Amino acid sequence: EIVMTQSPATLSVSPGDRATLSCRASQSVSSNLGWYQQKPGQAPRLLIYGASTRATGIPARFSGSGSGTEFTLTISSLQSEDFAVYYCQHYHNWPRTFGQGTKLEIK
Amino acid sequence: QVQLVESGGGVVQPGRSLRLSCAASGFSFSGYSMHWVRQAPGKGLEWVALISYDGNKKYYADSVKGRFTISRDDSQHTLYLQMNSLRTEDTAVYYCAKGYSYSDDWGQGTLVTVSS
């Protein structure tokens, strides 16, 4: 099983600033990685797939990068609606696994 | 638009069974693989199972293998999760999600509580 490790667990950022979230895989997943956003009481929402492709309707301030074992989600200028929990998930093989999440909170 | 509506959750005693359903609409259900993903209270997301678009391939997390069975009825546009031998650690919100690799559409979830 591939273990996905996200850091940091909590990130405190001011609105308008940049946020950088990290995800590391225990072995290469190539570019088979997605990022999801989840707000309290809501289902997850797909942000990024293929490590760097924005999903439909996702604003350009969200960007993903990386391949192999190291990945980054960057939010260029934080809006109030961006404060949430973010998860990475690989889809390289079975079982699919998620990272434990990064909580993005208002500083 | 795509709609996924889960149902069947509730309170159940350890060792008992429960079947979850996910009613799909707004897309060609028979052409898509489908997942179940769960989230224990206050915890992160855990992938549970996938069934391929044609029903021929099924994959499970080790934590549910041998106890849970994923299935689909394309004529009813419905995905199922049969959960047997339930444990307290199976307590979670269960989401169905569309797609083989990443999931671009999710239901709102149904809560399963396993408690005596």
PDB file of C-alpha atoms in Angstrom:
ATOM      1  CA  GLU A   1       0.000   0.000   0.000  1.00  0.00           C
ATOM      2  CA  ILE A   2       1.243   3.468  -0.900  1.00  0.00           C
ATOM      3  CA  VAL A   3       1.267   5.809   2.080  1.00  0.00           C
ATOM      4  CA  MET A   4       0.477   9.449   1.362  1.00  0.00           C
ATOM      5  CA  THR A   5       1.887  11.969   3.842  1.00  0.00           C
ATOM      6  CA  GLN A   6       0.726  15.585   3.849  1.00  0.00           C
ATOM      7  CA  SER A   7       2.442  18.510   5.500  1.00  0.00           C
ATOM      8  CA  PRO A   8       1.872  20.558   7.435  1.00  0.00           C
ATOM      9  CA  ALA A   9      -1.114  19.240   9.338  1.00  0.00           C
ATOM     10  CA  THR A  10      -2.331  22.805   9.871  1.00  0.00           C
ATOM     11  CA  LEU A  11      -1.348  25.902   7.924  1.00  0.00           C
ATOM     12  CA  SER A  12      -2.240  29.396   9.137  1.00  0.00           C
ATOM     13  CA  VAL A  13      -2.271  31.971   6.352  1.00  0.00           C
ATOM     14  CA  SER A  14      -3.693  35.466   5.955  1.00  0.00           C
ATOM     15  CA  PRO A  15      -6.262  36.228   3.238  1.00  0.00           C
ATOM     16  CA  GLY A  16      -4.510  37.430   0.109  1.00  0.00           C
ATOM     17  CA  ASP A  17      -1.323  35.518   0.889  1.00  0.00           C
ATOM     18  CA  ARG A  18       0.012  32.410  -0.850  1.00  0.00           C
ATOM     19  CA  ALA A  19      -0.425  28.944   0.608  1.00  0.00           C
ATOM     20  CA  THR A  20       1.765  25.979  -0.251  1.00  0.00           C
ATOM     21  CA  LEU A  21       0.643  22.485   0.742  1.00  0.00           C
ATOM     22  CA  SER A  22       2.799  19.380   0.355  1.00  0.00           C
ATOM     23  CA  CYS A  23       2.045  15.727  -0.306  1.00  0.00           C
ATOM     24  CA  ARG A  24       4.589  12.924  -0.385  1.00  0.00           C
ATOM     25  CA  ALA A  25       4.059   9.366  -1.601  1.00  0.00           C
ATOM     26  CA  SER A  26       5.942   6.416  -0.118  1.00  0.00           C
ATOM     27  CA  GLN A  27       6.728   5.237  -3.660  1.00  0.00           C
ATOM     28  CA  SER A  28       6.338   6.744  -7.088  1.00  0.00           C
ATOM     29  CA  VAL A  29       2.783   7.379  -8.263  1.00  0.00           C
ATOM     30  CA  SER A  30       3.947   9.077 -11.483  1.00  0.00           C
ATOM     31  CA  SER A  31       1.420  11.887 -12.076  1.00  0.00           C
ATOM     32  CA  ASN A  32      -1.534   9.849 -10.814  1.00  0.00           C
ATOM     33  CA  LEU A  33      -2.463  12.261  -8.075  1.00  0.00           C
ATOM     34  CA  GLY A  34      -5.492  14.355  -7.224  1.00  0.00           C
ATOM     35  CA  TRP A  35      -6.182  17.138  -4.751  1.00  0.00           C
ATOM     36  CA  TYR A  36      -9.529  17.619  -3.032  1.00  0.00           C
ATOM     37  CA  GLN A  37     -10.987  20.413  -0.929  1.00  0.00           C
ATOM     38  CA  GLN A  38     -13.466  19.691   1.843  1.00  0.00           C
ATOM     39  CA  LYS A  39     -15.428  22.193   3.878  1.00  0.00           C
ATOM     40  CA  PRO A  40     -17.262  21.285   7.108  1.00  0.00           C
ATOM     41  CA  GLY A  41     -20.404  19.289   6.476  1.00  0.00           C
ATOM     42  CA  GLN A  42     -19.732  19.030   2.752  1.00  0.00           C
ATOM     43  CA  ALA A  43     -18.512  16.352   0.392  1.00  0.00           C
ATOM     44  CA  PRO A  44     -14.999  16.622  -1.011  1.00  0.00           C
ATOM     45  CA  ARG A  45     -14.555  18.626  -4.219  1.00  0.00           C
ATOM     46  CA  LEU A  46     -12.006  17.755  -6.865  1.00  0.00           C
ATOM     47  CA  LEU A  47      -9.522  20.573  -7.467  1.00  0.00           C
ATOM     48  CA  ILE A  48      -6.632  19.025  -9.387  1.00  0.00           C
ATOM     49  CA  TYR A  49      -6.057  15.749 -11.236  1.00  0.00           C
ATOM     50  CA  GLY A  50      -3.053  14.413 -13.066  1.00  0.00           C
ATOM     51  CA  ALA A  51      -1.002  16.296 -10.458  1.00  0.00           C
ATOM     52  CA  SER A  52      -1.368  19.614 -12.290  1.00  0.00           C
ATOM     53  CA  THR A  53      -4.627  19.833 -14.277  1.00  0.00           C
ATOM     54  CA  ARG A  54      -7.368  21.966 -12.777  1.00  0.00           C
ATOM     55  CA  ALA A  55     -10.787  20.349 -12.641  1.00  0.00           C
ATOM     56  CA  THR A  56     -13.751  22.011 -14.315  1.00  0.00           C
ATOM     57  CA  GLY A  57     -14.695  25.309 -12.731  1.00  0.00           C
ATOM     58  CA  ILE A  58     -11.682  25.526 -10.425  1.00  0.00           C
ATOM     59  CA  PRO A  59     -10.204  29.036 -10.252  1.00  0.00           C
ATOM     60  CA  ALA A  60      -6.765  29.695 -11.691  1.00  0.00           C
ATOM     61  CA  ARG A  61      -5.387  30.623  -8.260  1.00  0.00           C
ATOM     62  CA  PHE A  62      -5.219  26.863  -7.554  1.00  0.00           C
ATOM     63  CA  SER A  63      -2.253  25.103  -9.100  1.00  0.00           C
ATOM     64  CA  GLY A  64      -0.644  21.725  -8.675  1.00  0.00           C
ATOM     65  CA  SER A  65       2.842  20.513  -9.410  1.00  0.00           C
ATOM     66  CA  GLY A  66       5.128  17.553  -8.931  1.00  0.00           C
ATOM     67  CA  SER A  67       5.512  13.977 -10.057  1.00  0.00           C
ATOM     68  CA  GLY A  68       6.861  10.746  -8.688  1.00  0.00           C
ATOM     69  CA  THR A  69       6.784  11.108  -4.918  1.00  0.00           C
ATOM     70  CA  GLU A  70       6.672  14.859  -4.244  1.00  0.00           C
ATOM     71  CA  PHE A  71       3.666  17.063  -4.958  1.00  0.00           C
ATOM     72  CA  THR A  72       2.562  20.582  -4.149  1.00  0.00           C
ATOM     73  CA  LEU A  73      -0.763  22.411  -4.158  1.00  0.00           C
ATOM     74  CA  THR A  74      -0.392  26.174  -4.314  1.00  0.00           C
ATOM     75  CA  ILE A  75      -3.147  28.692  -3.747  1.00  0.00           C
ATOM     76  CA  SER A  76      -1.788  31.972  -5.043  1.00  0.00           C
ATOM     77  CA  SER A  77      -3.974  34.522  -3.257  1.00  0.00           C
ATOM     78  CA  LEU A  78      -6.182  33.115  -0.537  1.00  0.00           C
ATOM     79  CA  GLN A  79      -9.848  34.005  -0.568  1.00  0.00           C
ATOM     80  CA  SER A  80     -12.142  33.543   2.422  1.00  0.00           C
ATOM     81  CA  GLU A  81     -13.810  30.568   0.763  1.00  0.00           C
ATOM     82  CA  ASP A  82     -10.480  28.719   0.457  1.00  0.00           C
ATOM     83  CA  PHE A  83     -10.139  28.020   4.161  1.00  0.00           C
ATOM     84  CA  ALA A  84     -10.877  24.313   4.363  1.00  0.00           C
ATOM     85  CA  VAL A  85      -9.202  20.913   4.612  1.00  0.00           C
ATOM     86  CA  TYR A  86      -7.224  19.681   1.611  1.00  0.00           C
ATOM     87  CA  TYR A  87      -6.486  16.049   0.781  1.00  0.00           C
ATOM     88  CA  CYS A  88      -4.222  14.450  -1.775  1.00  0.00           C
ATOM     89  CA  GLN A  89      -5.023  10.989  -3.168  1.00  0.00           C
ATOM     90  CA  HIS A  90      -3.093   8.747  -5.509  1.00  0.00           C
ATOM     91  CA  TYR A  91      -4.707   6.586  -8.162  1.00  0.00           C
ATOM     92  CA  HIS A  92      -1.590   4.757  -9.289  1.00  0.00           C
ATOM     93  CA  ASN A  93      -2.609   1.311  -8.084  1.00  0.00           C
ATOM     94  CA  TRP A  94      -4.813  -0.439  -5.528  1.00  0.00           C
ATOM     95  CA  PRO A  95      -5.736   0.434  -2.917  1.00  0.00           C
ATOM     96  CA  ARG A  96      -6.266   4.093  -3.560  1.00  0.00           C
ATOM     97  CA  THR A  97      -5.083   6.017  -0.503  1.00  0.00           C
ATOM     98  CA  PHE A  98      -5.540   9.559   0.769  1.00  0.00           C
ATOM     99  CA  GLY A  99      -3.208  11.724   2.756  1.00  0.00           C
ATOM    100  CA  GLN A 100      -4.333  12.637   6.251  1.00  0.00           C
ATOM    101  CA  GLY A 101      -5.218  16.170   5.187  1.00  0.00           C
ATOM    102  CA  THR A 102      -3.962  19.719   5.690  1.00  0.00           C
ATOM    103  CA  LYS A 103      -6.240  22.164   7.454  1.00  0.00           C
ATOM    104  CA  LEU A 104      -5.877  25.639   6.018  1.00  0.00           C
ATOM    105  CA  GLU A 105      -6.940  28.185   8.602  1.00  0.00           C
ATOM    106  CA  ILE A 106      -7.161  31.933   8.770  1.00  0.00           C
ATOM    107  CA  LYS A 107      -4.205  33.623  10.439  1.00  0.00           C
TER     108      LYS A 107
ATOM    109  CA  GLN B   1     -26.396  17.912 -13.823  1.00  0.00           C
ATOM    110  CA  VAL B   2     -24.820  14.966 -12.042  1.00  0.00           C
ATOM    111  CA  GLN B   3     -26.580  13.880  -8.864  1.00  0.00           C
ATOM    112  CA  LEU B   4     -25.491  11.150  -6.477  1.00  0.00           C
ATOM    113  CA  VAL B   5     -27.770  10.483  -3.518  1.00  0.00           C
ATOM    114  CA  GLU B   6     -26.756   8.016  -0.838  1.00  0.00           C
ATOM    115  CA  SER B   7     -29.219   6.302   1.481  1.00  0.00           C
ATOM    116  CA  GLY B   8     -29.450   3.377   3.862  1.00  0.00           C
ATOM    117  CA  GLY B   9     -27.350   4.659   6.722  1.00  0.00           C
ATOM    118  CA  GLY B  10     -28.400   4.398  10.338  1.00  0.00           C
ATOM    119  CA  VAL B  11     -27.535   2.913  13.700  1.00  0.00           C
ATOM    120  CA  VAL B  12     -26.639  -0.778  13.750  1.00  0.00           C
ATOM    121  CA  GLN B  13     -25.187  -3.117  16.348  1.00  0.00           C
ATOM    122  CA  PRO B  14     -21.727  -4.626  15.975  1.00  0.00           C
ATOM    123  CA  GLY B  15     -21.783  -7.832  13.951  1.00  0.00           C
ATOM    124  CA  ARG B  16     -24.938  -6.899  12.058  1.00  0.00           C
ATOM    125  CA  SER B  17     -25.364  -5.954   8.398  1.00  0.00           C
ATOM    126  CA  LEU B  18     -26.443  -2.893   6.454  1.00  0.00           C
ATOM    127  CA  ARG B  19     -26.810  -2.094   2.760  1.00  0.00           C
ATOM    128  CA  LEU B  20     -26.111   1.356   1.406  1.00  0.00           C
ATOM    129  CA  SER B  21     -27.465   2.658  -1.894  1.00  0.00           C
ATOM    130  CA  CYS B  22     -26.362   5.467  -4.166  1.00  0.00           C
ATOM    131  CA  ALA B  23     -28.887   6.669  -6.727  1.00  0.00           C
ATOM    132  CA  ALA B  24     -27.256   8.271  -9.753  1.00  0.00           C
ATOM    133  CA  SER B  25     -28.710  10.667 -12.306  1.00  0.00           C
ATOM    134  CA  GLY B  26     -27.570  13.244 -14.850  1.00  0.00           C
ATOM    135  CA  PHE B  27     -24.972  11.066 -16.540  1.00  0.00           C
ATOM    136  CA  SER B  28     -24.628   7.728 -18.271  1.00  0.00           C
ATOM    137  CA  PHE B  29     -24.259   5.593 -15.148  1.00  0.00           C
ATOM    138  CA  SER B  30     -23.411   2.378 -16.982  1.00  0.00           C
ATOM    139  CA  GLY B  31     -20.367   4.013 -18.540  1.00  0.00           C
ATOM    140  CA  TYR B  32     -18.643   4.924 -15.283  1.00  0.00           C
ATOM    141  CA  SER B  33     -16.772   3.138 -12.544  1.00  0.00           C
ATOM    142  CA  MET B  34     -17.907   4.072  -9.062  1.00  0.00           C
ATOM    143  CA  HIS B  35     -16.266   4.338  -5.649  1.00  0.00           C
ATOM    144  CA  TRP B  36     -17.294   4.255  -2.019  1.00  0.00           C
ATOM    145  CA  VAL B  37     -15.228   6.483   0.278  1.00  0.00           C
ATOM    146  CA  ARG B  38     -15.817   6.917   3.989  1.00  0.00           C
ATOM    147  CA  GLN B  39     -14.951   9.431   6.685  1.00  0.00           C
ATOM    148  CA  ALA B  40     -15.041   8.620  10.380  1.00  0.00           C
ATOM    149  CA  PRO B  41     -16.225  11.466  12.635  1.00  0.00           C
ATOM    150  CA  GLY B  42     -13.549  14.161  12.792  1.00  0.00           C
ATOM    151  CA  LYS B  43     -11.134  12.095  10.691  1.00  0.00           C
ATOM    152  CA  GLY B  44      -9.811  12.050   7.157  1.00  0.00           C
ATOM    153  CA  LEU B  45     -11.020  10.346   4.002  1.00  0.00           C
ATOM    154  CA  GLU B  46     -10.610   6.590   3.541  1.00  0.00           C
ATOM    155  CA  TRP B  47     -11.135   4.891   0.184  1.00  0.00           C
ATOM    156  CA  VAL B  48     -13.333   1.794   0.609  1.00  0.00           C
ATOM    157  CA  ALA B  49     -14.113   0.131  -2.714  1.00  0.00           C
ATOM    158  CA  LEU B  50     -14.490   0.508  -6.470  1.00  0.00           C
ATOM    159  CA  ILE B  51     -16.572  -1.294  -9.073  1.00  0.00           C
ATOM    160  CA  SER B  52     -15.702  -0.967 -12.736  1.00  0.00           C
ATOM    161  CA  TYR B  53     -18.165   0.422 -15.263  1.00  0.00           C
ATOM    162  CA  ASP B  54     -19.072  -3.088 -16.434  1.00  0.00           C
ATOM    163  CA  GLY B  55     -19.137  -4.640 -12.959  1.00  0.00           C
ATOM    164  CA  ASN B  56     -16.365  -7.074 -13.821  1.00  0.00           C
ATOM    165  CA  LYS B  57     -13.685  -5.606 -11.583  1.00  0.00           C
ATOM    166  CA  LYS B  58     -14.024  -4.884  -7.903  1.00  0.00           C
ATOM    167  CA  TYR B  59     -11.349  -3.608  -5.537  1.00  0.00           C
ATOM    168  CA  TYR B  60     -11.477  -3.201  -1.770  1.00  0.00           C
ATOM    169  CA  ALA B  61      -9.496  -1.636   1.041  1.00  0.00           C
ATOM    170  CA  ASP B  62      -7.892  -4.240   3.283  1.00  0.00           C
ATOM    171  CA  SER B  63      -9.947  -2.923   6.198  1.00  0.00           C
ATOM    172  CA  VAL B  64     -13.216  -4.072   4.580  1.00  0.00           C
ATOM    173  CA  LYS B  65     -12.120  -6.969   2.368  1.00  0.00           C
ATOM    174  CA  GLY B  66     -14.214 -10.066   3.012  1.00  0.00           C
ATOM    175  CA  ARG B  67     -16.892  -8.091   4.882  1.00  0.00           C
ATOM    176  CA  PHE B  68     -18.117  -5.511   2.359  1.00  0.00           C
ATOM    177  CA  THR B  69     -19.370  -6.117  -1.180  1.00  0.00           C
ATOM    178  CA  ILE B  70     -19.776  -3.437  -3.827  1.00  0.00           C
ATOM    179  CA  SER B  71     -22.294  -3.969  -6.605  1.00  0.00           C
ATOM    180  CA  ARG B  72     -24.333  -2.047  -9.144  1.00  0.00           C
ATOM    181  CA  ASP B  73     -27.662  -2.214 -10.948  1.00  0.00           C
ATOM    182  CA  ASP B  74     -27.370  -0.271 -14.171  1.00  0.00           C
ATOM    183  CA  SER B  75     -31.082  -0.667 -14.927  1.00  0.00           C
ATOM    184  CA  GLN B  76     -31.807   1.228 -11.697  1.00  0.00           C
ATOM    185  CA  HIS B  77     -28.807   3.573 -11.978  1.00  0.00           C
ATOM    186  CA  THR B  78     -27.868   2.535  -8.477  1.00  0.00           C
ATOM    187  CA  LEU B  79     -24.660   1.622  -6.695  1.00  0.00           C
ATOM    188  CA  TYR B  80     -24.695  -0.531  -3.572  1.00  0.00           C
ATOM    189  CA  LEU B  81     -22.461  -1.373  -0.651  1.00  0.00           C
ATOM    190  CA  GLN B  82     -23.389  -4.454   1.332  1.00  0.00           C
ATOM    191  CA  MET B  83     -21.716  -4.247   4.723  1.00  0.00           C
ATOM    192  CA  ASN B  84     -21.578  -7.376   6.860  1.00  0.00           C
ATOM    193  CA  SER B  85     -19.965  -8.127  10.220  1.00  0.00           C
ATOM    194  CA  LEU B  86     -19.932  -4.448  11.048  1.00  0.00           C
ATOM    195  CA  ARG B  87     -17.469  -3.138  13.609  1.00  0.00           C
ATOM    196  CA  THR B  88     -17.447   0.015  15.694  1.00  0.00           C
ATOM    197  CA  GLU B  89     -14.551   1.268  13.555  1.00  0.00           C
ATOM    198  CA  ASP B  90     -16.828   1.207  10.500  1.00  0.00           C
ATOM    199  CA  THR B  91     -18.706   4.195  11.946  1.00  0.00           C
ATOM    200  CA  ALA B  92     -18.418   6.913   9.303  1.00  0.00           C
ATOM    201  CA  VAL B  93     -20.110   8.998   6.674  1.00  0.00           C
ATOM    202  CA  TYR B  94     -20.105   6.947   3.466  1.00  0.00           C
ATOM    203  CA  TYR B  95     -19.824   8.779   0.161  1.00  0.00           C
ATOM    204  CA  CYS B  96     -20.292   7.432  -3.324  1.00  0.00           C
ATOM    205  CA  ALA B  97     -18.143   9.039  -6.000  1.00  0.00           C
ATOM    206  CA  LYS B  98     -17.973   8.815  -9.774  1.00  0.00           C
ATOM    207  CA  GLY B  99     -14.894   7.903 -11.781  1.00  0.00           C
ATOM    208  CA  TYR B 100     -12.194   5.238 -12.050  1.00  0.00           C
ATOM    209  CA  SER B 101      -9.139   7.342 -11.203  1.00  0.00           C
ATOM    210  CA  TYR B 102     -10.036  10.678  -9.651  1.00  0.00           C
ATOM    211  CA  SER B 103     -13.628  11.494  -8.681  1.00  0.00           C
ATOM    212  CA  ASP B 104     -15.171  14.646 -10.049  1.00  0.00           C
ATOM    213  CA  ASP B 105     -18.612  14.095  -8.548  1.00  0.00           C
ATOM    214  CA  TRP B 106     -19.561  13.024  -5.039  1.00  0.00           C
ATOM    215  CA  GLY B 107     -22.762  12.467  -3.135  1.00  0.00           C
ATOM    216  CA  GLN B 108     -23.490  14.187   0.171  1.00  0.00           C
ATOM    217  CA  GLY B 109     -22.972  11.021   2.170  1.00  0.00           C
ATOM    218  CA  THR B 110     -24.942   8.810   4.528  1.00  0.00           C
ATOM    219  CA  LEU B 111     -23.981   8.263   8.164  1.00  0.00           C
ATOM    220  CA  VAL B 112     -23.463   4.752   9.485  1.00  0.00           C
ATOM    221  CA  THR B 113     -23.130   4.368  13.242  1.00  0.00           C
ATOM    222  CA  VAL B 114     -22.080   0.991  14.616  1.00  0.00           C
ATOM    223  CA  SER B 115     -22.841   0.864  18.309  1.00  0.00           C
ATOM    224  CA  SER B 116     -24.320  -1.434  20.878  1.00  0.00           C
TER     225      SER B 116
END
